[in-house]
mmCIF file of C-alpha atoms and ligand atoms in Angstrom:
data_model
loop_
_atom_site.group_PDB
_atom_site.id
_atom_site.type_symbol
_atom_site.label_atom_id
_atom_site.label_comp_id
_atom_site.label_asym_id
_atom_site.label_seq_id
_atom_site.Cartn_x
_atom_site.Cartn_y
_atom_site.Cartn_z
ATOM 1 C CA MET A 1 20.568 11.810 -23.177
ATOM 2 C CA SER A 2 20.947 11.362 -19.281
ATOM 3 C CA GLN A 3 18.737 13.304 -16.964
ATOM 4 C CA ALA A 4 20.987 15.244 -16.476
ATOM 5 C CA HIS A 5 21.830 16.929 -19.936
ATOM 6 C CA PHE A 6 17.789 18.460 -19.223
ATOM 7 C CA GLN A 7 19.689 20.564 -16.080
ATOM 8 C CA ASP A 8 21.970 21.885 -18.759
ATOM 9 C CA PRO A 9 20.900 25.202 -20.173
ATOM 10 C CA ASP A 10 22.795 24.595 -23.500
ATOM 11 C CA ALA A 11 21.133 21.738 -23.392
ATOM 12 C CA VAL A 12 18.159 22.427 -22.739
ATOM 13 C CA ALA A 13 17.963 24.893 -24.904
ATOM 14 C CA ALA A 14 19.434 22.903 -28.223
ATOM 15 C CA TYR A 15 15.969 20.738 -27.117
ATOM 16 C CA GLU A 16 14.287 21.961 -29.874
ATOM 17 C CA ARG A 17 16.737 20.756 -33.087
ATOM 18 C CA GLY A 18 17.854 17.342 -30.805
ATOM 19 C CA PRO A 19 15.148 15.464 -31.528
ATOM 20 C CA ARG A 20 14.128 16.563 -35.305
ATOM 21 C CA LEU A 21 17.979 15.268 -35.750
ATOM 22 C CA PHE A 22 17.190 12.300 -34.646
ATOM 23 C CA ILE A 23 14.435 10.716 -33.874
ATOM 24 C CA PRO A 24 12.496 9.380 -37.813
ATOM 25 C CA GLY A 25 9.053 10.971 -37.988
ATOM 26 C CA TYR A 26 9.528 12.991 -34.903
ATOM 27 C CA ASP A 27 6.613 15.706 -35.703
ATOM 28 C CA ALA A 28 4.173 13.054 -37.584
ATOM 29 C CA SER A 29 4.295 10.957 -35.061
ATOM 30 C CA HIS A 30 2.814 13.815 -33.477
ATOM 31 C CA ASP A 31 0.635 14.425 -35.715
ATOM 32 C CA MET A 32 -0.889 10.466 -35.164
ATOM 33 C CA ALA A 33 -0.469 10.982 -31.527
ATOM 34 C CA SER A 34 -3.155 13.931 -32.057
ATOM 35 C CA VAL A 35 -5.219 11.849 -34.862
ATOM 36 C CA LEU A 36 -5.216 9.085 -32.056
ATOM 37 C CA LEU A 37 -6.796 11.653 -28.996
ATOM 38 C CA MET A 38 -8.839 13.256 -31.522
ATOM 39 C CA GLU A 39 -11.465 9.593 -31.927
ATOM 40 C CA THR A 40 -12.390 9.942 -28.132
ATOM 41 C CA MET A 41 -11.603 13.390 -26.431
ATOM 42 C CA SER A 42 -14.680 15.614 -25.743
ATOM 43 C CA ALA A 43 -13.573 19.439 -26.698
ATOM 44 C CA ASP A 44 -12.897 20.164 -23.169
ATOM 45 C CA GLY A 45 -10.933 17.214 -22.559
ATOM 46 C CA HIS A 46 -8.171 16.746 -20.051
ATOM 47 C CA VAL A 47 -4.878 15.684 -20.988
ATOM 48 C CA LEU A 48 -2.285 14.292 -19.044
ATOM 49 C CA VAL A 49 0.759 14.543 -20.474
ATOM 50 C CA VAL A 50 4.220 12.878 -18.956
ATOM 51 C CA GLY A 51 7.329 14.075 -19.196
ATOM 52 C CA ALA A 52 5.615 17.274 -20.862
ATOM 53 C CA GLY A 53 9.307 19.343 -20.804
ATOM 54 C CA GLY A 54 9.800 21.039 -24.032
ATOM 55 C CA GLY A 55 6.409 21.867 -24.315
ATOM 56 C CA ILE A 56 6.226 20.450 -28.495
ATOM 57 C CA GLU A 57 3.996 18.225 -27.854
ATOM 58 C CA MET A 58 1.557 19.463 -25.414
ATOM 59 C CA ALA A 59 2.007 22.801 -28.413
ATOM 60 C CA LYS A 60 0.762 20.685 -31.458
ATOM 61 C CA PHE A 61 -1.889 19.225 -29.115
ATOM 62 C CA ALA A 62 -3.253 22.586 -27.688
ATOM 63 C CA GLU A 63 -3.494 23.839 -31.670
ATOM 64 C CA VAL A 64 -5.766 20.200 -32.588
ATOM 65 C CA GLY A 65 -7.877 21.019 -29.656
ATOM 66 C CA PRO A 66 -8.170 24.511 -29.194
ATOM 67 C CA GLY A 67 -10.464 23.339 -25.878
ATOM 68 C CA TRP A 68 -9.016 20.125 -24.385
ATOM 69 C CA ARG A 69 -6.851 20.951 -20.976
ATOM 70 C CA PHE A 70 -3.248 20.246 -20.132
ATOM 71 C CA THR A 71 -1.657 18.987 -16.843
ATOM 72 C CA GLY A 72 2.288 18.686 -17.415
ATOM 73 C CA VAL A 73 4.399 17.049 -15.803
ATOM 74 C CA ASP A 74 7.927 16.432 -15.204
ATOM 75 C CA PRO A 75 11.499 16.478 -13.438
ATOM 76 C CA ALA A 76 13.411 19.329 -14.670
ATOM 77 C CA PRO A 77 12.357 22.837 -14.473
ATOM 78 C CA LEU A 78 14.382 23.658 -16.724
ATOM 79 C CA MET A 79 12.608 21.924 -19.429
ATOM 80 C CA LEU A 80 8.956 22.512 -18.132
ATOM 81 C CA ASP A 81 10.179 26.553 -18.347
ATOM 82 C CA MET A 82 10.358 25.872 -22.440
ATOM 83 C CA ALA A 83 7.604 24.143 -22.005
ATOM 84 C CA ARG A 84 5.603 26.913 -19.974
ATOM 85 C CA GLN A 85 7.280 29.640 -23.062
ATOM 86 C CA ARG A 86 5.678 27.314 -25.802
ATOM 87 C CA LEU A 87 1.858 27.969 -24.906
ATOM 88 C CA ALA A 88 2.405 31.254 -23.334
ATOM 89 C CA ALA A 89 3.368 32.079 -26.768
ATOM 90 C CA MET A 90 0.979 30.474 -28.549
ATOM 91 C CA GLY A 91 -2.207 31.954 -25.465
ATOM 92 C CA ALA A 92 -2.535 28.665 -24.201
ATOM 93 C CA ASP A 93 -0.705 29.460 -20.798
ATOM 94 C CA GLN A 94 -4.611 29.432 -19.456
ATOM 95 C CA ARG A 95 -5.342 25.675 -20.286
ATOM 96 C CA ILE A 96 -1.793 24.441 -18.675
ATOM 97 C CA THR A 97 -0.774 23.277 -15.288
ATOM 98 C CA LEU A 98 2.806 22.217 -14.506
ATOM 99 C CA ILE A 99 4.098 20.449 -11.830
ATOM 100 C CA GLU A 100 7.813 19.271 -11.302
ATOM 101 C CA GLY A 101 7.411 15.938 -10.848
ATOM 102 C CA TYR A 102 7.022 12.426 -11.594
ATOM 103 C CA ALA A 103 3.981 10.454 -12.970
ATOM 104 C CA SER A 104 2.898 9.812 -9.282
ATOM 105 C CA ASP A 105 3.048 13.505 -8.555
ATOM 106 C CA ALA A 106 0.266 14.125 -11.102
ATOM 107 C CA PRO A 107 -3.291 14.936 -9.499
ATOM 108 C CA ASP A 108 -5.704 12.241 -9.603
ATOM 109 C CA GLY A 109 -7.778 12.931 -12.450
ATOM 110 C CA PRO A 110 -9.578 11.143 -13.660
ATOM 111 C CA PHE A 111 -7.836 12.577 -17.533
ATOM 112 C CA ASP A 112 -9.363 12.073 -20.575
ATOM 113 C CA ALA A 113 -6.077 10.783 -21.753
ATOM 114 C CA ALA A 114 -2.470 10.162 -20.785
ATOM 115 C CA THR A 115 0.636 11.011 -23.369
ATOM 116 C CA CYS A 116 4.375 9.976 -22.261
ATOM 117 C CA PHE A 117 6.737 10.684 -25.081
ATOM 118 C CA LEU A 118 10.227 9.351 -25.295
ATOM 119 C CA VAL A 119 10.455 9.388 -21.784
ATOM 120 C CA LEU A 120 10.294 6.079 -20.065
ATOM 121 C CA HIS A 121 13.499 4.615 -22.267
ATOM 122 C CA PHE A 122 14.944 6.865 -19.789
ATOM 123 C CA VAL A 123 13.734 5.115 -16.470
ATOM 124 C CA PRO A 124 14.950 1.938 -15.427
ATOM 125 C CA ASP A 125 13.354 -1.836 -16.071
ATOM 126 C CA ASP A 126 13.923 -2.348 -12.247
ATOM 127 C CA GLY A 127 9.781 -2.331 -11.638
ATOM 128 C CA SER A 128 10.066 2.237 -11.953
ATOM 129 C CA LYS A 129 8.864 1.708 -15.888
ATOM 130 C CA LEU A 130 6.047 -0.394 -14.996
ATOM 131 C CA SER A 131 5.355 1.429 -11.837
ATOM 132 C CA THR A 132 5.334 4.730 -13.821
ATOM 133 C CA LEU A 133 2.907 3.167 -15.992
ATOM 134 C CA ARG A 134 0.893 2.005 -13.293
ATOM 135 C CA GLU A 135 0.684 5.720 -11.618
ATOM 136 C CA ILE A 136 -0.838 6.734 -15.434
ATOM 137 C CA HIS A 137 -3.054 4.014 -16.298
ATOM 138 C CA ARG A 138 -4.956 4.840 -12.171
ATOM 139 C CA ARG A 139 -5.113 8.813 -13.232
ATOM 140 C CA LEU A 140 -7.428 7.881 -16.307
ATOM 141 C CA LYS A 141 -10.915 7.413 -16.998
ATOM 142 C CA SER A 142 -11.893 3.469 -17.329
ATOM 143 C CA GLY A 143 -11.008 2.817 -21.673
ATOM 144 C CA ALA A 144 -9.325 6.386 -21.859
ATOM 145 C CA PRO A 145 -6.604 6.372 -24.642
ATOM 146 C CA PHE A 146 -3.258 6.479 -23.681
ATOM 147 C CA VAL A 147 -0.493 7.171 -26.407
ATOM 148 C CA LEU A 148 3.151 6.383 -25.499
ATOM 149 C CA ILE A 149 6.077 7.001 -27.262
ATOM 150 C CA ASP A 150 9.819 5.538 -26.341
ATOM 151 C CA GLY A 151 13.099 4.621 -27.893
ATOM 152 C CA CYS A 152 13.443 0.309 -28.072
ATOM 153 C CA MET A 153 16.134 -1.852 -28.620
ATOM 154 C CA ASP A 154 17.143 -4.568 -26.585
ATOM 155 C CA ARG A 155 20.579 -3.763 -25.345
ATOM 156 C CA GLU A 156 21.528 -7.483 -24.417
ATOM 157 C CA GLY A 157 20.197 -8.574 -28.320
ATOM 158 C CA PRO A 158 22.522 -9.074 -31.162
ATOM 159 C CA ASP A 159 20.866 -6.031 -32.693
ATOM 160 C CA PHE A 160 21.845 -3.534 -30.313
ATOM 161 C CA ALA A 161 24.817 -2.291 -32.452
ATOM 162 C CA ALA A 162 23.519 -2.730 -35.424
ATOM 163 C CA ALA A 163 20.553 -0.379 -33.892
ATOM 164 C CA LEU A 164 22.851 2.052 -32.618
ATOM 165 C CA ALA A 165 24.225 2.622 -35.539
ATOM 166 C CA ARG A 166 22.066 2.954 -37.445
ATOM 167 C CA TYR A 167 20.826 5.564 -34.940
ATOM 168 C CA SER A 168 23.795 7.875 -35.535
ATOM 169 C CA ALA A 169 23.276 7.138 -39.417
ATOM 170 C CA PHE A 170 20.273 8.834 -39.200
ATOM 171 C CA GLY A 171 21.441 12.211 -37.309
ATOM 172 C CA ARG A 172 24.623 11.996 -39.875
ATOM 173 C CA PHE A 173 21.698 11.691 -43.419
ATOM 174 C CA LYS A 174 19.582 14.747 -41.690
ATOM 175 C CA GLY A 175 23.033 17.233 -41.000
ATOM 176 C CA ALA A 176 23.515 16.746 -37.022
ATOM 177 C CA PRO A 177 27.845 16.998 -36.066
ATOM 178 C CA GLU A 178 29.277 14.928 -36.375
ATOM 179 C CA ASP A 179 30.091 16.295 -31.780
ATOM 180 C CA MET A 180 26.334 15.335 -31.276
ATOM 181 C CA ILE A 181 26.196 12.692 -33.360
ATOM 182 C CA ALA A 182 29.228 11.532 -30.799
ATOM 183 C CA TYR A 183 27.984 12.912 -28.105
ATOM 184 C CA ALA A 184 24.026 11.644 -28.431
ATOM 185 C CA SER A 185 25.328 7.486 -30.173
ATOM 186 C CA SER A 186 27.437 7.962 -26.848
ATOM 187 C CA MET A 187 24.458 8.627 -23.849
ATOM 188 C CA VAL A 188 22.216 6.077 -26.463
ATOM 189 C CA ALA A 189 25.092 3.792 -25.584
ATOM 190 C CA THR A 190 25.555 3.935 -21.817
ATOM 191 C CA SER A 191 22.659 6.345 -20.019
ATOM 192 C CA LEU A 192 19.430 4.937 -21.283
ATOM 193 C CA ASN A 193 17.018 2.273 -19.878
ATOM 194 C CA THR A 194 15.981 0.532 -23.112
ATOM 195 C CA VAL A 195 13.789 -2.235 -23.710
ATOM 196 C CA SER A 196 12.551 -4.030 -26.550
ATOM 197 C CA ALA A 197 9.460 -3.839 -28.042
ATOM 198 C CA GLU A 198 7.973 -6.779 -26.967
ATOM 199 C CA ARG A 199 9.113 -5.669 -23.397
ATOM 200 C CA GLU A 200 7.876 -2.359 -23.892
ATOM 201 C CA VAL A 201 3.814 -4.290 -24.819
ATOM 202 C CA ALA A 202 4.576 -6.609 -21.595
ATOM 203 C CA LEU A 203 5.234 -3.789 -19.019
ATOM 204 C CA LEU A 204 1.847 -2.123 -20.564
ATOM 205 C CA THR A 205 -0.444 -5.120 -20.476
ATOM 206 C CA GLU A 206 0.891 -5.758 -16.827
ATOM 207 C CA ALA A 207 0.626 -2.103 -15.806
ATOM 208 C CA GLY A 208 -3.196 -2.644 -17.068
ATOM 209 C CA PHE A 209 -3.771 -1.283 -20.156
ATOM 210 C CA THR A 210 -6.031 -2.600 -22.676
ATOM 211 C CA PHE A 211 -5.719 -3.269 -27.017
ATOM 212 C CA VAL A 212 -2.089 -2.508 -26.965
ATOM 213 C CA GLU A 213 -1.700 -1.242 -30.597
ATOM 214 C CA PRO A 214 1.156 -0.192 -32.431
ATOM 215 C CA PHE A 215 0.581 2.714 -34.560
ATOM 216 C CA TYR A 216 4.446 4.047 -35.135
ATOM 217 C CA ARG A 217 7.671 3.035 -35.369
ATOM 218 C CA GLY A 218 10.398 5.663 -36.705
ATOM 219 C CA LEU A 219 13.719 3.385 -36.492
ATOM 220 C CA TRP A 220 14.711 2.939 -32.937
ATOM 221 C CA VAL A 221 11.475 4.970 -31.867
ATOM 222 C CA GLN A 222 7.612 3.007 -31.466
ATOM 223 C CA GLY A 223 4.483 4.196 -30.310
ATOM 224 C CA TRP A 224 1.561 2.989 -28.944
ATOM 225 C CA LEU A 225 -2.094 3.459 -28.981
ATOM 226 C CA ALA A 226 -2.945 1.741 -25.467
ATOM 227 C CA ARG A 227 -6.438 1.933 -23.248
ATOM 228 C CA ALA A 228 -7.053 1.751 -19.999
HETATM 229 C C1 SAM B 1 13.242 13.887 -24.479
HETATM 230 S S1 SAM B 1 12.508 14.788 -23.428
HETATM 231 C C2 SAM B 1 10.892 14.713 -24.132
HETATM 232 C C3 SAM B 1 10.359 16.253 -24.435
HETATM 233 C C4 SAM B 1 9.249 15.606 -25.333
HETATM 234 N N1 SAM B 1 7.794 14.648 -23.755
HETATM 235 C C5 SAM B 1 9.237 15.318 -26.427
HETATM 236 O O1 SAM B 1 8.873 14.403 -26.646
HETATM 237 O O2 SAM B 1 10.065 16.553 -27.506
HETATM 238 C C6 SAM B 1 12.631 13.491 -22.043
HETATM 239 C C7 SAM B 1 11.841 14.178 -21.202
HETATM 240 O O3 SAM B 1 11.302 13.760 -20.025
HETATM 241 C C8 SAM B 1 11.788 13.612 -18.694
HETATM 242 N N2 SAM B 1 11.769 13.043 -18.180
HETATM 243 C C9 SAM B 1 12.727 11.488 -17.756
HETATM 244 N N3 SAM B 1 12.437 10.970 -16.787
HETATM 245 C C10 SAM B 1 10.836 11.468 -16.626
HETATM 246 C C11 SAM B 1 9.672 11.141 -15.353
HETATM 247 N N4 SAM B 1 10.465 9.612 -15.379
HETATM 248 N N5 SAM B 1 8.820 10.909 -15.724
HETATM 249 C C12 SAM B 1 8.519 12.474 -15.635
HETATM 250 N N6 SAM B 1 9.418 12.718 -17.079
HETATM 251 C C13 SAM B 1 10.672 12.343 -17.246
HETATM 252 C C14 SAM B 1 12.656 14.802 -19.037
HETATM 253 O O4 SAM B 1 13.139 15.173 -18.297
HETATM 254 C C15 SAM B 1 12.554 15.278 -20.449
HETATM 255 O O5 SAM B 1 12.579 16.832 -20.248
#
């Protein structure tokens, strides 16, 4: 899905469904991330959520940490509206600040933790991925956890076609309609800026993160815990 996808009201309304059809272990990845955050977060800790649109991971964290506070940034107003409504419905709206924009638009913090789920694969690897990671790093307390989940496919590599075929096969296995599979697959093929897992780790390291460790993989989607 491209950035424009998240400006389309129908696509945004359907967002709830998409990740669970195409991201193996989507909810489990949020459970794992919650456990990782719980390792170091204080009862009233403050999390920076980059690409907070939809609010699905923020809602999970708000449930897990009933005193945790959140600052979410996302460039798509409709996705932010969805996040706002979701958090309000669970009575957590007093604990969130939502900002239309990018990591660079977030307050300086420093934050106790940060997350960035299913966002970086939209960002070109022309210095923009690195600067996004650097903007997150500089807003974190020293040693604070950063949880990254991102789609990883080396678009130039020999396995790209096979990874794309598996992406469609998983959606089909989960019951996604064929028109949705065709749309989603063509978006992944043409509009995403995925890189290999090795490149993601190199970017994390270059941005200043240390102790980078993998914690999750659902076919093409992978997750790392790193420290600022
Ligand atoms: C696939 S959704 C993921 C939403 C949520 N993090 C989740 O995992 O369900 C991608 C979100 O990233 C946002 N986004 C795209 N580019 C971004 C960027 N450079 N910085 C922050 N958010 C971005 C989109 O507007 C969209 O809301």
